[in-house]
Coordinates of C-alpha atoms in Angstrom, one line a residue:
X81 CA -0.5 7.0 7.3
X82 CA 0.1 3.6 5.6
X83 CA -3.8 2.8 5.7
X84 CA -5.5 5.7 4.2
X85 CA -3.5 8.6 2.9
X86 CA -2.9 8.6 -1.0
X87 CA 0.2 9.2 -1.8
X88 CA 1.3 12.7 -2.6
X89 CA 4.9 14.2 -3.1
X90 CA 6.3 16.2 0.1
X91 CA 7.1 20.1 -0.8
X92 CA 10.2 19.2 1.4
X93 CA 11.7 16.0 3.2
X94 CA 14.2 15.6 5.8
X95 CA 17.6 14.2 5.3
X96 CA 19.6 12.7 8.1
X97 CA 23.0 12.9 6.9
X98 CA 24.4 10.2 8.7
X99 CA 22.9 6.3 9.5
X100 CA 20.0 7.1 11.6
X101 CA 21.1 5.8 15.4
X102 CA 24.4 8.1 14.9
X103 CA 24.5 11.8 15.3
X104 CA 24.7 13.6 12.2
X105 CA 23.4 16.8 11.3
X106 CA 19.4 16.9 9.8
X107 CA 19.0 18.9 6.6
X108 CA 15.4 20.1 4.8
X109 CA 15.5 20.5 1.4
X110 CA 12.7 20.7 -1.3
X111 CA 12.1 17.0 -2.5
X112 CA 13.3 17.9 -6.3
X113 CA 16.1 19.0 -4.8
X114 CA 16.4 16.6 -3.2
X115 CA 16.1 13.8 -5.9
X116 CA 18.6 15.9 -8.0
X117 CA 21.1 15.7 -5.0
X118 CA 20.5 11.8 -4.9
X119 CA 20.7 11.1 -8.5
X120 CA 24.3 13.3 -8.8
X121 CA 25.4 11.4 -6.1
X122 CA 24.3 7.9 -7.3
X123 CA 24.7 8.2 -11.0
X124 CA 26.6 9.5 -14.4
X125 CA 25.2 12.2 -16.3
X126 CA 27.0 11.0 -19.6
X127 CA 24.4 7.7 -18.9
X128 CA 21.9 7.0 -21.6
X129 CA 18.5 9.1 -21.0
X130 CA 17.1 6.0 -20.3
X131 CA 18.9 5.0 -17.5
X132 CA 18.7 8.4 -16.0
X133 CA 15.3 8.0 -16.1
X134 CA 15.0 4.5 -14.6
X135 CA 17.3 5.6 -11.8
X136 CA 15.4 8.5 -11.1
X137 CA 11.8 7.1 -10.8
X138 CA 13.5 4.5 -8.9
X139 CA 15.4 7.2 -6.3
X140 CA 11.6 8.8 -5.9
X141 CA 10.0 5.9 -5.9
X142 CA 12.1 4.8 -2.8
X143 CA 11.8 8.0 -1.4
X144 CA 8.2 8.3 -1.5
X145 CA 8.1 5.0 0.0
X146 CA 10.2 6.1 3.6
X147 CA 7.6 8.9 3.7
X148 CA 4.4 6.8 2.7
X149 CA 5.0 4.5 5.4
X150 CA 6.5 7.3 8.3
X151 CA 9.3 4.5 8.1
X152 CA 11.2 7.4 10.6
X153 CA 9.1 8.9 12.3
X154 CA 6.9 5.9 13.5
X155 CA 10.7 4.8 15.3
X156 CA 10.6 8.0 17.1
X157 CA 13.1 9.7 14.8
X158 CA 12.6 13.7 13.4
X159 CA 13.2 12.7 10.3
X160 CA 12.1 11.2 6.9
X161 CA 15.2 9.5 5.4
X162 CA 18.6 9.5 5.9
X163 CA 21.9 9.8 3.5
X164 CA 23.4 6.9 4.4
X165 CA 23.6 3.7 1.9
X166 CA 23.5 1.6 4.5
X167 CA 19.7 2.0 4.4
X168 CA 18.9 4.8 2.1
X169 CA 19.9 6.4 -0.5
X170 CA 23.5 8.9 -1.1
X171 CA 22.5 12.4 0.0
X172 CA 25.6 14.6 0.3
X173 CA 24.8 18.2 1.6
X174 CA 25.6 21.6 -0.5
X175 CA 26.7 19.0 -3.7
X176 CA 26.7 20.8 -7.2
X177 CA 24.4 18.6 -9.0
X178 CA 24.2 18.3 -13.1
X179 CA 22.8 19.9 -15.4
X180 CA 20.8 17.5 -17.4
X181 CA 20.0 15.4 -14.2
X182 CA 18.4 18.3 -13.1
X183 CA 16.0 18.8 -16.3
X184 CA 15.3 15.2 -16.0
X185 CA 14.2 15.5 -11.9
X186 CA 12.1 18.5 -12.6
X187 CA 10.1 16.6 -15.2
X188 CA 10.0 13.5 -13.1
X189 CA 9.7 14.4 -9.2
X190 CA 5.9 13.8 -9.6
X191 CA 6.3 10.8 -11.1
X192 CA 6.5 7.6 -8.9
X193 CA 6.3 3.8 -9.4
X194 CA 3.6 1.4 -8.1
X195 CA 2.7 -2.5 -8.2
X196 CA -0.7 -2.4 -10.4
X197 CA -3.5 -2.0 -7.7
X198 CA -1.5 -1.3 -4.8
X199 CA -1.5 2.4 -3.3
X200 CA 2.0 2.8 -1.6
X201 CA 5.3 3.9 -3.6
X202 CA 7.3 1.2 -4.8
X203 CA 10.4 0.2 -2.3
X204 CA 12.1 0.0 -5.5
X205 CA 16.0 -1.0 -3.9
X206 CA 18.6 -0.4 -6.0
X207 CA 22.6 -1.0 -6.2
X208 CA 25.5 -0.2 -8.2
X209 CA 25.6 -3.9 -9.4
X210 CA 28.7 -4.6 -9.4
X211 CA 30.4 -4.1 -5.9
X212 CA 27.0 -4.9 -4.3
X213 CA 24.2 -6.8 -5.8
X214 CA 20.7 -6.8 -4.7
X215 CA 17.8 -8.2 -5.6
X216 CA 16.1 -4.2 -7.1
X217 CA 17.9 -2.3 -10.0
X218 CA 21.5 -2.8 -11.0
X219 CA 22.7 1.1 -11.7
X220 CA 25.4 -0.7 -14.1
X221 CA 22.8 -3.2 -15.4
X222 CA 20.5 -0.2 -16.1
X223 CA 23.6 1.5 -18.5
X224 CA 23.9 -1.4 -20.5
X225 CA 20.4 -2.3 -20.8
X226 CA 19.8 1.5 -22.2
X227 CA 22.6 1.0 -24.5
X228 CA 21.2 -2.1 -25.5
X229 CA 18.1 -0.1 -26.8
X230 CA 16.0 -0.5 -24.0
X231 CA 13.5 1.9 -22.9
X232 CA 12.9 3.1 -19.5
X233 CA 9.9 0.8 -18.8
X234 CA 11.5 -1.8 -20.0
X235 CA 14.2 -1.3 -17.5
X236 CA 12.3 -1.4 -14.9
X237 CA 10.5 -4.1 -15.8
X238 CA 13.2 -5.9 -16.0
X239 CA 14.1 -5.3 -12.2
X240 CA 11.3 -4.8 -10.6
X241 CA 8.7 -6.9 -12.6
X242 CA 6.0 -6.7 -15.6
X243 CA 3.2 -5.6 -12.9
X244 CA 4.2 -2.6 -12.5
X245 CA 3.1 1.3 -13.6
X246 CA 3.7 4.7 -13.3
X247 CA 1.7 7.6 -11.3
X248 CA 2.2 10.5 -12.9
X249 CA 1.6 14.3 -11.6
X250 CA 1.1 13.2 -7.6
X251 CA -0.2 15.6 -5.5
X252 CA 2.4 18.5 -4.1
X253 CA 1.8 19.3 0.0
X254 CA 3.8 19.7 2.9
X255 CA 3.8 16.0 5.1
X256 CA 0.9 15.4 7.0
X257 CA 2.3 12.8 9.8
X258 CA -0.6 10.2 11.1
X259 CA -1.6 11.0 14.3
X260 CA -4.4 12.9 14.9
X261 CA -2.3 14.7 17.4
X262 CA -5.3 13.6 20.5
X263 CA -5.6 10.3 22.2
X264 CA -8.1 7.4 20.9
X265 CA -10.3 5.9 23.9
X266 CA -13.7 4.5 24.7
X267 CA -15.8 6.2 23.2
X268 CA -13.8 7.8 20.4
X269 CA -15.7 7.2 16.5
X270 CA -14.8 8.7 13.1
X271 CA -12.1 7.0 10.5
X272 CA -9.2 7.4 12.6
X273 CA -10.9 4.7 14.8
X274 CA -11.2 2.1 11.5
X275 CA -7.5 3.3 10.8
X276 CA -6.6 1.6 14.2
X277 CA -9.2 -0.7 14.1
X278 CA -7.5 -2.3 10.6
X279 CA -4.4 -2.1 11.5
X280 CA -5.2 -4.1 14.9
X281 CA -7.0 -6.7 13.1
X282 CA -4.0 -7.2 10.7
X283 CA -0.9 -7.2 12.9
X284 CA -3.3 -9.7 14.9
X285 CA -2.7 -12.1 12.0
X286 CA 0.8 -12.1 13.2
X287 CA 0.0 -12.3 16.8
X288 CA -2.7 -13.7 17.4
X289 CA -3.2 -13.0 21.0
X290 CA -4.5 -9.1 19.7
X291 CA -8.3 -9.9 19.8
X292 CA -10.0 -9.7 16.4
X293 CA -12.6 -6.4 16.1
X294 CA -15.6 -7.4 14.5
X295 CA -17.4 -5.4 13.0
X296 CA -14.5 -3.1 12.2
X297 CA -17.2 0.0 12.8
X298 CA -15.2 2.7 13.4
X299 CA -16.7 3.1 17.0
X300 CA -13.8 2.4 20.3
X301 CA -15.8 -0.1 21.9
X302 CA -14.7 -2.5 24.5
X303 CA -13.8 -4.8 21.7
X304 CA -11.2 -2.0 20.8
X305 CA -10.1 -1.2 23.8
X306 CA -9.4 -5.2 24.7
X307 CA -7.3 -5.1 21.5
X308 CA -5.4 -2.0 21.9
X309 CA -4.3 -3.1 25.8
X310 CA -3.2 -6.7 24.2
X311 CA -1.5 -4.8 21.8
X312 CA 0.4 -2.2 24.3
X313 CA 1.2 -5.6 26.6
X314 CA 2.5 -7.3 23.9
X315 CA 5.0 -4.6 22.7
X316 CA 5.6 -3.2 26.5
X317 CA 3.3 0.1 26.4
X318 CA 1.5 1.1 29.4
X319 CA -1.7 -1.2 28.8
X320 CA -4.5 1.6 29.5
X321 CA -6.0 1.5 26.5
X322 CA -5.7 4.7 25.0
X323 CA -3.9 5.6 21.6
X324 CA -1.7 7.9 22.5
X325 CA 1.2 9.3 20.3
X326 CA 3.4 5.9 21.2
X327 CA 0.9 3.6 20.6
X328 CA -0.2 5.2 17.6
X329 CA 3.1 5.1 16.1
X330 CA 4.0 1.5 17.5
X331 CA 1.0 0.8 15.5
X332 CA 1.7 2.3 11.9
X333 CA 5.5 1.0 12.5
X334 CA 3.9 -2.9 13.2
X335 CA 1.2 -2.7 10.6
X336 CA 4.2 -1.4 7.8
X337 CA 6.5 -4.2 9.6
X338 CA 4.0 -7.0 9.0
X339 CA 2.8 -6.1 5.5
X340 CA 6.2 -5.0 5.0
X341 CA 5.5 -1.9 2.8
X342 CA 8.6 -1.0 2.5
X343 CA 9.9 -3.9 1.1
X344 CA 10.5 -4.8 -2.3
X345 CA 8.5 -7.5 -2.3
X346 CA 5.6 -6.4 0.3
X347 CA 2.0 -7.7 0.9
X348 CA 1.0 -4.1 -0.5
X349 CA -1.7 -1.5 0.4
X350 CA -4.7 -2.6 -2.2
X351 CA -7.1 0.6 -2.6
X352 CA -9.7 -2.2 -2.0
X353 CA -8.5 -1.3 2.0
X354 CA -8.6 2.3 1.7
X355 CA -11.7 2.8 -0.7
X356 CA -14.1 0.0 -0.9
X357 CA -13.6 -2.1 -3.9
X358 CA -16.6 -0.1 -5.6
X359 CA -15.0 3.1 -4.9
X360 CA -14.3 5.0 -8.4
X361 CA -13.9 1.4 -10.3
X362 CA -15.6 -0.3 -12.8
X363 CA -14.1 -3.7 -13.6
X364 CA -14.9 -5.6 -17.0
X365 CA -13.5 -8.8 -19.1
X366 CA -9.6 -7.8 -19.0
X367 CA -9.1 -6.3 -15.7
X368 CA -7.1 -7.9 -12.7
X369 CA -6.2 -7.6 -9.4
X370 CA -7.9 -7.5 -6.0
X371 CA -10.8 -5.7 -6.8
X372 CA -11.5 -8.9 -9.3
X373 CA -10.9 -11.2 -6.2
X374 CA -13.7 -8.9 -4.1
X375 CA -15.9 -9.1 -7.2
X376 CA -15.3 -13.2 -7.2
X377 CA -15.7 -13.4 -3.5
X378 CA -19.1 -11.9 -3.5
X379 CA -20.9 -13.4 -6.5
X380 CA -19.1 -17.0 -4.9
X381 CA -21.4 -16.9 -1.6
X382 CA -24.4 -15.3 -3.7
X383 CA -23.8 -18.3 -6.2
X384 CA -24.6 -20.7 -3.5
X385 CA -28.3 -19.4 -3.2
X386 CA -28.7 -19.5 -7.0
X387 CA -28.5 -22.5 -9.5
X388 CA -28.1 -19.7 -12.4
X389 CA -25.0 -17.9 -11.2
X390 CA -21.7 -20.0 -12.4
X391 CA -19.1 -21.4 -9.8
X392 CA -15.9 -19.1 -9.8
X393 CA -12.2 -19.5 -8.6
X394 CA -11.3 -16.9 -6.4
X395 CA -8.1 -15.8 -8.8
X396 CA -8.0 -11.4 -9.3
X397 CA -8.6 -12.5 -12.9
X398 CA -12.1 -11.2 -15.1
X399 CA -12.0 -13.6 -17.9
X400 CA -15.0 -15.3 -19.9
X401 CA -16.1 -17.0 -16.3
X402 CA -16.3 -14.2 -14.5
X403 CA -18.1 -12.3 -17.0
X404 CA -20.6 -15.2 -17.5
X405 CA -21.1 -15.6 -13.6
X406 CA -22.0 -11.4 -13.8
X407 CA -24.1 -11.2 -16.4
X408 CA -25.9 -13.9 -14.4
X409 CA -26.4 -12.4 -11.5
X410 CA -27.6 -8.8 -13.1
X411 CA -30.2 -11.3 -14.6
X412 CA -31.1 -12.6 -11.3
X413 CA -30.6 -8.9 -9.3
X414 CA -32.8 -7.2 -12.2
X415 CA -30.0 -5.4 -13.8
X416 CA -29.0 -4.0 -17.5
X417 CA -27.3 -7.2 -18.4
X418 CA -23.8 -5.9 -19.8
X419 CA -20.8 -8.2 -17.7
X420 CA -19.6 -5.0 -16.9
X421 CA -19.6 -3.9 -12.9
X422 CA -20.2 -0.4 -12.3
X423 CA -21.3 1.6 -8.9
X424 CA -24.7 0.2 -9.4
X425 CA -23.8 -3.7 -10.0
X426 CA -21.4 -3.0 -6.4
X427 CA -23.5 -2.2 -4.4
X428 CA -26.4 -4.7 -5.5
X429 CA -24.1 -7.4 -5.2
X430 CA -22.9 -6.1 -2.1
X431 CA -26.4 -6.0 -0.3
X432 CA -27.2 -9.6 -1.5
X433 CA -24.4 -10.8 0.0
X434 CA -24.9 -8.8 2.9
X435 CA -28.1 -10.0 3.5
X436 CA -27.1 -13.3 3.3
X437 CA -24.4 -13.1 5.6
X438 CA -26.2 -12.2 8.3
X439 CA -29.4 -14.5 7.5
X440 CA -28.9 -17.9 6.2
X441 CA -25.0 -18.2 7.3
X442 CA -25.3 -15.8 10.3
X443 CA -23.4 -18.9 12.0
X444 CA -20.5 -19.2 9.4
X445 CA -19.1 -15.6 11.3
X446 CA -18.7 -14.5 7.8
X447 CA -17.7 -10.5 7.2
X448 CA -20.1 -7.8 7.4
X449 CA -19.2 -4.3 6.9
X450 CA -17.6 -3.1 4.4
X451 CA -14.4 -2.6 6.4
X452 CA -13.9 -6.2 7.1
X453 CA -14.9 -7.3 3.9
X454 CA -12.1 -5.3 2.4
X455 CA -9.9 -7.2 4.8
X456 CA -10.8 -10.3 4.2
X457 CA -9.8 -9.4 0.7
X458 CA -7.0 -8.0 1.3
X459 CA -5.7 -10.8 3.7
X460 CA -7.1 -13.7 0.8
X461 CA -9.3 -15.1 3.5
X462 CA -11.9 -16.3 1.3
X463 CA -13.4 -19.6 2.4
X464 CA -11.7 -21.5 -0.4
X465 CA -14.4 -24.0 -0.4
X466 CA -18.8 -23.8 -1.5
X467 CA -20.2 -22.3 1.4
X468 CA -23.5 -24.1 1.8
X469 CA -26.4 -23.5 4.4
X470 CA -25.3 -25.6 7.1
X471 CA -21.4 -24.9 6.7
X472 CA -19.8 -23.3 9.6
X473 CA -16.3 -22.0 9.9
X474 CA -13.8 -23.9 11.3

């Protein structure tokens, strides 16, 4: 489920072994075998370690992706990923694979790539590089680069960018599909209902005839259930307003579609959206990404209501400014002074902007709970201007 579920490796994953709207036979393997059928198909053993590598991480990267985002299943399909090039990756049934590609696989198969502060397995595309180019690895490119003297991070920086990193030793279980296998309706609560109720709000940004939910509260209210029939006309679903199995899975196929996670170059899943911003981090001079922006976004609208606390520009970076605009408000929230935001710095910060969202800019329709705070961030809707008592959105 593209919103909330960590990813872990599948015990087993399976292969359609022809382009998915043909018939072709379905095959279940173990994912390392899997991955050691792929990278025997796609690559030469006699390549540098380097390159094996590189194309490996890449071929479970890729993988992990089609599963991470039900890419299949959520188009109605019984299975995970197909062997066809067109769209996949070469899978050829009851192959002998080699020797030292298998060593490498069964050191690797846990191991998976991931833009820095994004949750979902990278899409990382790939092509031989020389019949087809794309814009992910070159196989070919790879080879020389690793008998050039490159290492395999530097390959894949090379392709796929400097902000990237490795997970290592993922989680092994067998794939958990989405739904909760009952329908969502009035009256429904729990997480499953914030699950829908983000991904509503975001594919919404595309089509903005989908009602926003606010407060995103994890309760099917009428607000929902206005959404989710919008939603169902839209895409030509009976409009009753109940998340069935089709409407779930219209969902998670739309919400991957629009953020397109599985896409080289995606939106991304931030943890921000599935944990709180708080959740498990502490952020200090040095750190980036969108927990930085959340940190920014908060101390910009308690800023306005304190003459002590520096102005900041909304930018995922914690340099010098955002340090100094911390230790100022620890000062003025009563805190150990140290420019360093742990659990306790969160959630002070988080309750003074609370409180002044639904106070003194009650009328500027500013987030509130933490779910639609963590979309705002996510989305980069940050007012981008000093919010001021008698400001009101526009």
């Amino acid at each position: 489920m593209p919103v909330t579920v960590i990813p872990y490796i599948p015990q087993t994953i399976t292969v359609h072994t022809g382009p998915a709207d043909q018939w072709a036979e379905n095959v279940t393997v173990s994912f390392s075998d899997y991955i050691k059928n792929v990278a025997s198909s796609e690559i030469y053993p006699t390549w540098p370690e380097a390159a094996l590598r590189a194309n490996i991480l890449a071929q479970i990267s890729f993988a992990l992706n089609r599963v991470y985002t039900e890419y299949y299943p959520s188009r109605g399909y019984d299975f995970d990923i197909t062997g066809s090039t067109m769209n996949d990756q070469k899978f050829i049934k009851g192959r002998s694979t080699f020797e030292n590609v298998d060593r490498l696989v069964d050191d690797l198969f846990t191991t998976y790539i991931r833009r820095q502060g994004f949750v979902e397995p990278l899409a990382a595309k790939f092509c031989n590089g020389t019949t087809v180019t794309c814009d992910g690895l070159s196989q070919w490119g790879s080879e020389r680069l690793a008998r050039q003297g490159s290492s395999t991070m530097d390959i894949l920086r090379h392709y796929y960018g400097n902000n990237i990193e490795l997970v290592s030793n993922a989680p092994i279980r067998d794939i958990t599909y989405s739904y909760p296998g009952y329908p969502l309706q009035t009256g429904s609560s729990g997480n499953y209902i914030t699950v829908l109720q983000v991904m509503l709000n975001r594919i919404g940004q595309n089509y903005p005839a989908i009602p926003r939910i606010r407060p995103v509260d994890g309760v099917f209210g009428s607000q929902t259930e206005s959404a989710v029939k919008k939603f169902q006309s839209i895409f030509n679903l009976t409009p009753d307003g109940i998340v069935g199995q089709g409407t779930w899975y219209k969902l998670v196929s739309l919400h991957g579609a629009v953020r397109k996670l599985s896409e080289l170059v995606s939106e991304g899943q931030p943890y921000t959206e599935i944990q709180g911003p708080s959740a498990g981090v502490t952020l200090r001079e040095g750190s980036t990404g969108i927990a930085v922006s959340a940190l920014q976004y908060f101390i910009s609208i308690i800023g306005q209501f304190s003459s002590t606390i520096p102005s900041l520009t909304i930018d995922g970076i914690f340099g010098p400014r955002t340090r100094e605009a911390v230790e100022a408000a620890q000062t003025r929230l009563g805190l150990p002074v140290t420019g360093v935001v742990d659990e306790q710095t969160w959630q002070r910060l988080y309750d003074e902007y609370l409180g002044i969202a639904r106070t003194v800019l009650a009328g500027s329709n500013l987030p509130t709970s933490a779910q639609e705070i963590q979309s705002s961030v996510v989305a980069g809707q940050f007012p981008g201007y000093n919010l001021t008592y008698g400001n009101s959105n526009t």
